[in-house]
Coordinates of C-alpha atoms in Angstrom, one line a residue:
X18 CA 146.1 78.5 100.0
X19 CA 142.8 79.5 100.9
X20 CA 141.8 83.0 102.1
X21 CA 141.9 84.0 105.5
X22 CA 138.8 86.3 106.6
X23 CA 138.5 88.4 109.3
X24 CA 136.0 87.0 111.5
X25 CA 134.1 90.6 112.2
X26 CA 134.3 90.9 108.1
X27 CA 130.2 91.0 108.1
X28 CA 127.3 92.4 105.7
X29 CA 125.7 90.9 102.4
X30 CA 126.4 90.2 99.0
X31 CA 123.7 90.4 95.9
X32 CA 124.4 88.6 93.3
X33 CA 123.1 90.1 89.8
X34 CA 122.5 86.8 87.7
X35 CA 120.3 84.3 85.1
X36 CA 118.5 81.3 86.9
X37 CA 118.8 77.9 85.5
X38 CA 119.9 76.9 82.0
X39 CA 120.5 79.9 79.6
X40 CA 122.2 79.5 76.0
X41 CA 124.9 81.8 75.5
X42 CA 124.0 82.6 71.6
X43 CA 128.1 83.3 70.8
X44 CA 129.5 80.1 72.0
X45 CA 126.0 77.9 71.4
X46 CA 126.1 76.3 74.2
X47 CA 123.5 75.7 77.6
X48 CA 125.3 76.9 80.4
X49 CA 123.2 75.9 83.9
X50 CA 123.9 79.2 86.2
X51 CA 122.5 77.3 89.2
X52 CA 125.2 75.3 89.5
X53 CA 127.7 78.4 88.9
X54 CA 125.5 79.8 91.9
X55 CA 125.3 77.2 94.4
X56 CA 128.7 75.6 93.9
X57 CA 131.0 78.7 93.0
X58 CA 129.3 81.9 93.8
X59 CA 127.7 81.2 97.3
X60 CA 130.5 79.6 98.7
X61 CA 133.1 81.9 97.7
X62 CA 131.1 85.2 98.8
X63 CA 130.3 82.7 102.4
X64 CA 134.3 82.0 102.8
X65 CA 134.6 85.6 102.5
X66 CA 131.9 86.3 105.6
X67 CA 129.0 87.6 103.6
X68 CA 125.7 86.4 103.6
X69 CA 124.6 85.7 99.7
X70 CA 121.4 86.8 98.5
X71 CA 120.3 86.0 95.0
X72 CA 116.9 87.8 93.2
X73 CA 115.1 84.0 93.3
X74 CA 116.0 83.9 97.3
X75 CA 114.4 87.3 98.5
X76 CA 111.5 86.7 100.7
X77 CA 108.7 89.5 99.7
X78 CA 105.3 90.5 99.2
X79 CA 103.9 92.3 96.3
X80 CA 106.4 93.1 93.9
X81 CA 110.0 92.1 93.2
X82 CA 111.1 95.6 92.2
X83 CA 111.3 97.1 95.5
X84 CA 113.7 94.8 97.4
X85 CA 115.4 94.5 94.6
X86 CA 116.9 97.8 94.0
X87 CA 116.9 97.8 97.7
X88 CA 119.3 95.3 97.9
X89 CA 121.1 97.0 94.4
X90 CA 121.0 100.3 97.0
X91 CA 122.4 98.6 99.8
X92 CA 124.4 95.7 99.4
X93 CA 128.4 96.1 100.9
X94 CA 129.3 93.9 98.1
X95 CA 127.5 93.0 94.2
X96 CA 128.7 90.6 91.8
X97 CA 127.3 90.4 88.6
X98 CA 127.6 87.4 86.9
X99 CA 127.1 88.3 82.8
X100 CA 127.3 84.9 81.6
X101 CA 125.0 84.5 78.1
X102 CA 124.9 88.3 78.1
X103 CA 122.1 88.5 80.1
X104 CA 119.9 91.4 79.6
X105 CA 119.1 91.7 82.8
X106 CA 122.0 91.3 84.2
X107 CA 123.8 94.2 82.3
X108 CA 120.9 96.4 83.6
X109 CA 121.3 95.5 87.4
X110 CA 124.7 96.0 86.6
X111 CA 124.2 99.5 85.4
X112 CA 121.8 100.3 87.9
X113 CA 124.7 99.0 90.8
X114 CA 127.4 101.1 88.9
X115 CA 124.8 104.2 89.2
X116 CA 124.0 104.1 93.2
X117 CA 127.4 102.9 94.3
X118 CA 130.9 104.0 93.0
X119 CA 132.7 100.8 94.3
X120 CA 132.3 97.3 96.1
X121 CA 131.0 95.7 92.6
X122 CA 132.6 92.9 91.4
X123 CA 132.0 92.0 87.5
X124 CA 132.1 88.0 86.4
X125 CA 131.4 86.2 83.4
X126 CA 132.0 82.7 81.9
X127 CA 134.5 82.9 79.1
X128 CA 132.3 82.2 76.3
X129 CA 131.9 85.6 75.8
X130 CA 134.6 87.0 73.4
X131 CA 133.4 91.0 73.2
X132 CA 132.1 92.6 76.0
X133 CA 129.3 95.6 74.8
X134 CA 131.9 99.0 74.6
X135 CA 130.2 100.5 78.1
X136 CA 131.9 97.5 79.9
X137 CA 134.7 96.7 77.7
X138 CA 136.7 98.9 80.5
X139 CA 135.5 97.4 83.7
X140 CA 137.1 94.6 85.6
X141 CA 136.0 91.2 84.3
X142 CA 137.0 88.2 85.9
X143 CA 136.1 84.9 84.3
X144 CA 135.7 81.0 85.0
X145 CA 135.1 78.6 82.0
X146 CA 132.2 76.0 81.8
X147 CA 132.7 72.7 80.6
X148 CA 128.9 72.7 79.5
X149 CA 126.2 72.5 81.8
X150 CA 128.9 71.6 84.4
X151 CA 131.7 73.7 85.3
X152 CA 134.8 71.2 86.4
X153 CA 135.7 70.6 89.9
X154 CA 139.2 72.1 89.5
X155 CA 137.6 75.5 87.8
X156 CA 135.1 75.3 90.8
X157 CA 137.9 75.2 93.3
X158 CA 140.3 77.6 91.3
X159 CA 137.2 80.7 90.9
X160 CA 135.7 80.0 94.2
X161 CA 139.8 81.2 95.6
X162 CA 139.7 84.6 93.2
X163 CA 136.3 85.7 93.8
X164 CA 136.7 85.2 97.6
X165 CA 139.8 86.7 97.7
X166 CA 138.6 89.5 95.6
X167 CA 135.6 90.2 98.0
X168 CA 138.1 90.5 101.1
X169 CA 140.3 92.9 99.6
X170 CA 137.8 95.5 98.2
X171 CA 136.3 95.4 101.7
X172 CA 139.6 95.9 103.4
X173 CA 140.9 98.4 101.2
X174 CA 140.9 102.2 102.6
X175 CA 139.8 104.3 101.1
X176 CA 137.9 101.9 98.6
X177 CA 138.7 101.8 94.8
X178 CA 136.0 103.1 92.5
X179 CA 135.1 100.6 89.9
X180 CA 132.0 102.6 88.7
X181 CA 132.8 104.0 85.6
X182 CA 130.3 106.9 86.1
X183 CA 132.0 107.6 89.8
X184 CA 135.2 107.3 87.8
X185 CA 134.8 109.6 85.1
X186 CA 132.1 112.2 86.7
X187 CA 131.7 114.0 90.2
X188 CA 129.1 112.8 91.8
X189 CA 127.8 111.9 95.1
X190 CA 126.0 108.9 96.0
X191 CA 122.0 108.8 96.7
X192 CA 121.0 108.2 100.0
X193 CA 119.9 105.3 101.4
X194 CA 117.1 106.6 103.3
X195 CA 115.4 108.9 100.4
X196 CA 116.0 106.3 97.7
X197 CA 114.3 103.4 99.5
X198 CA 111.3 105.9 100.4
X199 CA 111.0 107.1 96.9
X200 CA 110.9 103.0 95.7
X201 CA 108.6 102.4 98.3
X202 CA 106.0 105.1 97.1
X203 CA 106.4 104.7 93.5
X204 CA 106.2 100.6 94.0
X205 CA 102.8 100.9 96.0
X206 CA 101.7 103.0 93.0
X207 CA 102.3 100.9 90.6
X208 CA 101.3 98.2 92.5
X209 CA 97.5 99.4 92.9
X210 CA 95.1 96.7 91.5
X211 CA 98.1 94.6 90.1
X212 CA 98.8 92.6 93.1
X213 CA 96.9 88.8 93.3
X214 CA 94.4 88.8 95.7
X215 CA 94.1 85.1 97.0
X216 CA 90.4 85.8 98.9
X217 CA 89.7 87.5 95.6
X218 CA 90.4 84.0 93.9
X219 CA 89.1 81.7 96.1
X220 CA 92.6 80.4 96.5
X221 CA 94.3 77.9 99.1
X222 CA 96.2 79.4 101.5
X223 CA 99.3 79.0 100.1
X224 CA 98.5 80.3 96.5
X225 CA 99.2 84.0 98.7
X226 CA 103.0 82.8 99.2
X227 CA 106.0 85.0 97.2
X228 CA 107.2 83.9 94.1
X229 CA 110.6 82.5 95.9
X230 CA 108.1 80.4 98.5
X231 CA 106.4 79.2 95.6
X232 CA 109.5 78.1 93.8
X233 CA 110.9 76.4 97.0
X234 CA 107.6 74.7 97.1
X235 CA 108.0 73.4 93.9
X236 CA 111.6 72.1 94.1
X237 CA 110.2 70.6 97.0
X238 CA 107.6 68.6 95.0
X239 CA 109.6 68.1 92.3
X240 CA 112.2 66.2 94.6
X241 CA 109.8 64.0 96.0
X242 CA 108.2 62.9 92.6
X243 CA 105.0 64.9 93.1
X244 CA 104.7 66.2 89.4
X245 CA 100.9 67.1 90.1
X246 CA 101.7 69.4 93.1
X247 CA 105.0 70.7 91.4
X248 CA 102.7 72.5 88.4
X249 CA 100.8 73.7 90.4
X250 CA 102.8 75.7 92.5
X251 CA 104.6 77.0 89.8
X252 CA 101.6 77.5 87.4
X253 CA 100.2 79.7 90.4
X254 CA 104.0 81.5 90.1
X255 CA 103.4 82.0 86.8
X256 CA 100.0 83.2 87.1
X257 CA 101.6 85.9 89.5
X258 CA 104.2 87.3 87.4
X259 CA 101.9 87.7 84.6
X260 CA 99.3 89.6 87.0
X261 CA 101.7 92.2 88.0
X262 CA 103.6 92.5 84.5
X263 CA 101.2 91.8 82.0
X264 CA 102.8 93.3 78.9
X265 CA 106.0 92.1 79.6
X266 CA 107.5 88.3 77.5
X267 CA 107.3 85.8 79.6
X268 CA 110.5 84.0 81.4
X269 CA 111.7 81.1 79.0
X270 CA 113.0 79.4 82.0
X271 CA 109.6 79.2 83.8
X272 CA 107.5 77.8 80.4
X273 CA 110.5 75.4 80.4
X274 CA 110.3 74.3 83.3
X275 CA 106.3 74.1 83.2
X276 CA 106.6 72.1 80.2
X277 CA 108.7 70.0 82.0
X278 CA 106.5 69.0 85.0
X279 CA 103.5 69.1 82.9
X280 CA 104.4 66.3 80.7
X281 CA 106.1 64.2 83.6
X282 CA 102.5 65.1 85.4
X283 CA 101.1 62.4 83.2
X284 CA 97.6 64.5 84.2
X285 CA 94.8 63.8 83.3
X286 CA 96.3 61.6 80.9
X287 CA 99.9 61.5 79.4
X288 CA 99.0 61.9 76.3
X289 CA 97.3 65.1 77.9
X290 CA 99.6 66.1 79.6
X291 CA 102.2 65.8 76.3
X292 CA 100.0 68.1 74.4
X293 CA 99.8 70.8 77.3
X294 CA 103.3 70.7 77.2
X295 CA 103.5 71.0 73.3
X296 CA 101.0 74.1 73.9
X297 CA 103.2 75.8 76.4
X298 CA 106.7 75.4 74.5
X299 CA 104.9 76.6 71.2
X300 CA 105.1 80.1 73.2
X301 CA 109.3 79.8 72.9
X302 CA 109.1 79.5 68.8
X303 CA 110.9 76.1 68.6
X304 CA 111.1 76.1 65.0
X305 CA 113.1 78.8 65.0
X306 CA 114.6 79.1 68.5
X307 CA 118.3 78.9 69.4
X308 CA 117.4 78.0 72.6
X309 CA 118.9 74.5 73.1
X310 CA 116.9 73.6 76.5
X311 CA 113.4 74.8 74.4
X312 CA 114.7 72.5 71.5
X313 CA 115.7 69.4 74.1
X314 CA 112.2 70.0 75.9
X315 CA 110.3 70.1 72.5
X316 CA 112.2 66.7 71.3
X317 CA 111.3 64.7 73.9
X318 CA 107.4 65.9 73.9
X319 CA 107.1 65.3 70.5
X320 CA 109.2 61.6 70.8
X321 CA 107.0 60.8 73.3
X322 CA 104.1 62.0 71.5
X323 CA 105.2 59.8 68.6
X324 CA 105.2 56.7 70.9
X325 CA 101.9 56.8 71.8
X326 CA 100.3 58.2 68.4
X327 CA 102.9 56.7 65.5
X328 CA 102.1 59.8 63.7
X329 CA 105.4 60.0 61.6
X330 CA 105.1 64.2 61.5
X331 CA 105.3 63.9 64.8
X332 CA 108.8 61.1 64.8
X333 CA 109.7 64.1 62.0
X334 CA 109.6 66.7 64.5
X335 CA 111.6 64.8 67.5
X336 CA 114.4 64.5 65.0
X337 CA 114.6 68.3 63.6
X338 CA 114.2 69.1 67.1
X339 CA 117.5 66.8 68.6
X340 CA 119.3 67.6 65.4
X341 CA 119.2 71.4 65.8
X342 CA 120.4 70.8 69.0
X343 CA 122.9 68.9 68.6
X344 CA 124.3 71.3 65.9
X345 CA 124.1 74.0 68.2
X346 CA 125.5 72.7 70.9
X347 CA 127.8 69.9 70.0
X348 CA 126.9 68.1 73.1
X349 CA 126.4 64.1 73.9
X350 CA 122.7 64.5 75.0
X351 CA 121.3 65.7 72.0
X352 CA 123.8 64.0 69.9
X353 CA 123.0 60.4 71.2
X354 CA 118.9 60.8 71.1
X355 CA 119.2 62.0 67.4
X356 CA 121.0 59.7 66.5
X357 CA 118.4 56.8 68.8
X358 CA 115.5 58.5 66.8
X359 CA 117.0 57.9 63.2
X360 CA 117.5 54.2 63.7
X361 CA 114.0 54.3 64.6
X362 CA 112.5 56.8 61.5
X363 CA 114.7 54.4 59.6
X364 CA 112.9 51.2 60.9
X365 CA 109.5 52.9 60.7
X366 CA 109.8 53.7 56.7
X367 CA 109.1 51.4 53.7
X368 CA 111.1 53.5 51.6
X369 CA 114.5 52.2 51.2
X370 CA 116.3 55.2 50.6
X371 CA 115.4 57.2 53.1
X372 CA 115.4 54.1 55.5
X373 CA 119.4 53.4 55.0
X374 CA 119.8 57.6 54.6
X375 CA 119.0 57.7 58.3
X376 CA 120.7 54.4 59.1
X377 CA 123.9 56.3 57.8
X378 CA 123.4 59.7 59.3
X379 CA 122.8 58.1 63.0
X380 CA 126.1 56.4 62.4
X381 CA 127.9 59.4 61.5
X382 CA 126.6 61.4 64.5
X383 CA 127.3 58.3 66.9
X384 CA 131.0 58.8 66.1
X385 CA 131.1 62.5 66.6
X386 CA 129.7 61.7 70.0
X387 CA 132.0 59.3 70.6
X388 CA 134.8 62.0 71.1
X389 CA 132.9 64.4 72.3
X390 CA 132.6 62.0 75.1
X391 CA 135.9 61.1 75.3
X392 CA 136.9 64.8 75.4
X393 CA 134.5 65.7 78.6
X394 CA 136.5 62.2 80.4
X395 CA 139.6 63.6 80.0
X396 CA 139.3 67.5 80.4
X397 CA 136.8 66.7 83.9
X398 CA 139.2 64.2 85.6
X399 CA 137.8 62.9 89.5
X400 CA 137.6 64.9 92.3
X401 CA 140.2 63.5 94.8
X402 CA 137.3 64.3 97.7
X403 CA 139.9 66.6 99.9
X404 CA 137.9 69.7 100.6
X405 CA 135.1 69.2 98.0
X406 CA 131.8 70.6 98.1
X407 CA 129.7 67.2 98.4
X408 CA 127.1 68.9 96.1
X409 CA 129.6 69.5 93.5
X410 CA 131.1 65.9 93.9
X411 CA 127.5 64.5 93.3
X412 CA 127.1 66.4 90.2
X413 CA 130.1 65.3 88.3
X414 CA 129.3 61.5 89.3
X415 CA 126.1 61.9 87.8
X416 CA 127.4 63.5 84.7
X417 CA 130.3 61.0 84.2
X418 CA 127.9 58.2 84.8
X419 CA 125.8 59.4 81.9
X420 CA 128.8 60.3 80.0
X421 CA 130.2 56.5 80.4
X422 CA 126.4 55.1 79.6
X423 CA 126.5 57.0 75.9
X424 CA 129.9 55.8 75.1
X425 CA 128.9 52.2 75.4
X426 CA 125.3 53.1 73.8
X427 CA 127.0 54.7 70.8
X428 CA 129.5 51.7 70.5
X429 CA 126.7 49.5 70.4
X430 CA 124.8 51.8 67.8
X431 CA 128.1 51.3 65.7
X432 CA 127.7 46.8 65.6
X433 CA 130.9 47.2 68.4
X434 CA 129.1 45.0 70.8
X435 CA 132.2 44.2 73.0
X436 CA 133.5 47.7 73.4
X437 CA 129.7 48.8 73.7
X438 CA 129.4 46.4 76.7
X439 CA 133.0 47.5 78.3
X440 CA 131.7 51.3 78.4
X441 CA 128.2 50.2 80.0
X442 CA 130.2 47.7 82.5
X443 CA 132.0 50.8 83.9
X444 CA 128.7 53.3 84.0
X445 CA 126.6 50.6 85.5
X446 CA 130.1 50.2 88.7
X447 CA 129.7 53.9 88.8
X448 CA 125.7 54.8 89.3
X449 CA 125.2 56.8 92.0
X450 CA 121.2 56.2 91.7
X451 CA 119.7 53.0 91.2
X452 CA 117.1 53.7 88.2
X453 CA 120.3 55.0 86.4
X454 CA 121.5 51.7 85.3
X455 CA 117.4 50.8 84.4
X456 CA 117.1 53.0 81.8
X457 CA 120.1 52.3 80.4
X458 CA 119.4 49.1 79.6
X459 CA 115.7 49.6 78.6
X460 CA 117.1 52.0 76.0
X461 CA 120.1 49.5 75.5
X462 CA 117.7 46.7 74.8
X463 CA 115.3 49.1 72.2
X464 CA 118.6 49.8 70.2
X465 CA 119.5 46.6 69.7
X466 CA 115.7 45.3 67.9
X467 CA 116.1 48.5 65.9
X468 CA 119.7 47.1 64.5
X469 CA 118.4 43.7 63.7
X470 CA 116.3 45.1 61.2
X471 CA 118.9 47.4 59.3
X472 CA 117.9 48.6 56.1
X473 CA 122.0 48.2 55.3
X474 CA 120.7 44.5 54.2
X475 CA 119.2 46.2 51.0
X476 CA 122.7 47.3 49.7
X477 CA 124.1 43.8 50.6
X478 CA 121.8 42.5 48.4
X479 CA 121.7 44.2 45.6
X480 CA 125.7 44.2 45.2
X481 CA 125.6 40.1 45.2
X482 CA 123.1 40.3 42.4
X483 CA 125.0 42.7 40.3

């Protein structure tokens, strides 16, 4: 039954989260926090009457900081979403639990086990990801609890404390007027000489836009296919957080994603454009990284850089890259492009060995990826379109299709033509967009010349001799 609200039930809710695709290091796998935003999160704290802000949708000038602990300060309601054990997460979380002893809601995907002792107490209520997708069922099911959760702590009188430091010590909240004077003061300090001045640059207008403009700008592009205009919104973004927090890493997510539209820029030239992209990952340590979005990203610049050069170092990396990936995560994606890229190391050697080494290897990974896909079809059954959120609905046909289009490309892989073709017949009746079913086959059809040459014919030949 859903949850009734109160229609004069009004005010905000910040929610304390990771953007985009983050690896939680104890489970290994990527977990994409948009989508546990936009179709769990916001709609829950909406059903519940609130308007939902998140960090990336503040509008501002200058810096971040300010409205930030603004909203921290002065949100009715805060939910803190620790999937991956986000570091900042746990400190917005603190910083919450310090200014207001109740009205915080803690979240978290299950992955994590053990919570750090200072929250081992506190309230956590968790919703399980399949993967990068969280299942329509588990969408439905969480969206219910946190929205009933919000309407009750804002009904209750007088409200429970969930701040362990309002719990256990006496003390008596800021106020709001002093607080947001003090951030003000010490923000404009710190501030002095940091902030990008755009007639300082010689910039275009927009290049003076906040960092959450500038990332709507480049979704925007990115939609349409503009790759060009897409890196350079968000290499002006970039440029921006660096200006005012020089010393400070920088944000995996944004040199992913810069790597990203960089190499898809094909500017000035693709191969270019491949070796920008190379440049800006290098700043992630993929050789050593856990990360399994830098280790995807890093594969695919370096098979691509292959194709064009045939440098075999560079084939080399592609496959370390997938491989690690695949080991980490245990997901189709990487699992199916490894095991693509051996077939082709194998056709592309004139050792032997090696050659049917690889041969063998892809086959062994194809099965494994054969059940994992056969797991995700039967633990993310069809929405039955009754009350689902359309965006949701659009993901899950997108990620079945793609499930569907590896299981026939694996069968193939394995000399099962007819089973193969079954599996593709069923993706390519399912493709919610057109160039889906395109690729498909262009990858379908590269397969296929790779396994008329396998190296599999050396063994046959040597055991009729003997």
């Amino acid at each position: 039954m859903p949850t009734e609200t109160p229609e004069n039930l009004k005010g905000t809710c910040f929610v304390v989260m990771g953007f985009g695709k983050k690896t939680d290091f104890e489970s290994g796998r990527t977990l994409d926090l948009d989508k546990s935003y936009k179709n769990m999160i916001k709609p829950a704290v909406e059903e519940a009457g609130l308007k939902c802000i998140r960090a990336d949708e503040i509008v501002h000038s200058g810096m971040i900081d300010l409205p930030m602990y603004e909203q921290l300060l002065n949100a009715d309601v805060v939910v803190a979403d620790l999937s991956t054990s986000n570091k900042n997460a746990f400190y917005e979380l603190g910083v919450r639990h310090a200014l207001r002893p109740h009205t915080t809601i803690v979240i978290a995907e299950d992955g994590i086990k053990t919570f750090p002792f200072d929250v081992n107490h506190v309230l956590v209520r968790q919703y399980h990801h399949l993967g990068e997708d969280i299942g329509f069922s588990e969408v439905m099911r969480f969206r219910q609890e946190l929205t009933k959760a919000i309407v009750e702590i804002l009904q209750k009188e007088p409200r429970a404390k969930d701040s362990p430091i309002y719990t256990f010590l006496n003390l008596t909240p800021p106020a709001l007027a002093a607080a947001v004077q003090a951030a003000a003061e010490a923000a404009e300090k710190a501030g002095n000489g940091q902030e990008l001045k755009a007639s300082n640059k010689g910039a275009a207008p927009e290049m003076a836009a906040t960092h959450s403009l500038l990332m709507q700008q480049v979704d925007e592009a990115q939609k349409k296919g503009d790759f060009v205009a897409a890196k350079n919104f968000l290499s002006f973004a970039r440029g921006m957080i660096k200006a005012q927090a020089p010393d400070k890493p920088e944000d995996p997510y944004i040199l992913q994603r810069l790597a990203l539209i960089t190499y898809k820029s094909k500017y000035p030239s693709e191969e270019a454009a491949l070796q920008e992209a190379r440049d800006l990952l290098t700043a992630l340590n993929p050789q050593t990284s856990n990360d399994t979005e830098t280790l995807g990203l890093w594969g695919s610049v370096h098979k691509r850089l292959w194709e064009k050069t045939k440098d075999a170092t560079l084939l080399d990396e592609a496959v370390r890259a997938y491989e690690r990936g695949f080991y980490l995560r245990n997901d189709y994606y990487n699992g199916i492009n490894v095991a693509y890229l051996l077939n082709v190391r194998a056709a592309n050697t004139s050792d032997p060995a090696e050659a049917i080494a690889d041969f063998v290897q892809a086959r062994r990974i194809r099965k494994e990826v054969l059940s994992i896909c056969q797991q995700w079809l039967a633990a993310n059954p069809a929405p039955d379109g009754q009350g689902a959120n359309p965006e949701a609905v659009k993901e899950y046909q997108k990620g079945r299709y793609w499930v569907l289009a590896t299981l026939g490309e694996a069968y193939v892989g394995l000399g099962d033509e007819a089973q193969g073709q079954q599996w593709l017949q069923e993706a390519y009746s399912v493709a919610p967009e057109g160039w889906m079913k395109g690729s498909t086959e262009e990858q379908i059809g590269k397969l296929k010349l790779l396994l008329e040459s396998s190296p599999l014919k050396y063994v046959k030949t040597e055991a009729a001799q003997g």
